[in-house]
Amino acid sequence: MATTDLKSDYLFEMMKLHLASDAGKYEGGKPDATFSFKDNDFVKVATGKMNTQMAFMRGAMKIKGSLSAAQKFTPDIFPKPAKM
């Protein structure tokens, strides 16, 4: 197994734990935008294997709410992986 696969698996496990704990629940009123993914598509976007714009165009990522707010914050949520 490649090192990147191990990092991706670890990242995915950490995200599942975070989401399962309800630690990131938003309590400040109505959010500007929400993102919806299937598990596999989320991992692809989070690990940089799928571009966020391409995910949206293919229907792999769905945005509910303000599209302009989602576009504004997408680079902060899903930063591009560093090239080494």
Coordinates of C-alpha atoms in Angstrom, one line a residue, residues 19-56:
L19 CA -18.6 14.0 12.1
A20 CA -19.9 11.2 14.3
S21 CA -19.1 13.2 17.5
D22 CA -21.3 16.2 16.4
A23 CA -18.3 18.4 17.4
G24 CA -18.6 20.5 14.3
K25 CA -22.3 21.2 14.5
Y26 CA -23.2 24.7 13.5
E27 CA -25.3 26.5 16.1
G28 CA -25.2 30.1 14.8
G29 CA -28.5 30.2 12.9
K30 CA -28.9 29.4 9.3
P31 CA -25.7 28.7 7.4
D32 CA -24.9 30.6 4.1
A33 CA -24.2 27.3 2.3
T34 CA -24.1 23.6 2.9
F35 CA -22.2 20.9 1.0
S36 CA -23.4 17.4 0.4
F37 CA -21.3 14.5 -0.9
K38 CA -21.3 10.7 -1.1
D39 CA -18.5 9.3 1.1
N40 CA -16.2 8.3 -1.8
D41 CA -16.6 11.7 -3.6
F42 CA -15.9 13.6 -0.4
V43 CA -12.6 11.6 0.1
K44 CA -11.6 12.4 -3.5
V45 CA -12.2 16.1 -3.0
A46 CA -10.6 16.2 0.4
T47 CA -7.5 14.5 -0.8
G48 CA -7.2 16.6 -3.9
K49 CA -8.0 13.7 -6.3
M50 CA -11.1 15.5 -7.6
N51 CA -11.4 19.3 -8.3
T52 CA -14.2 21.0 -6.4
Q53 CA -15.5 22.6 -9.6
M54 CA -15.5 19.3 -11.4
A55 CA -17.3 17.6 -8.5
F56 CA -20.0 20.3 -8.6

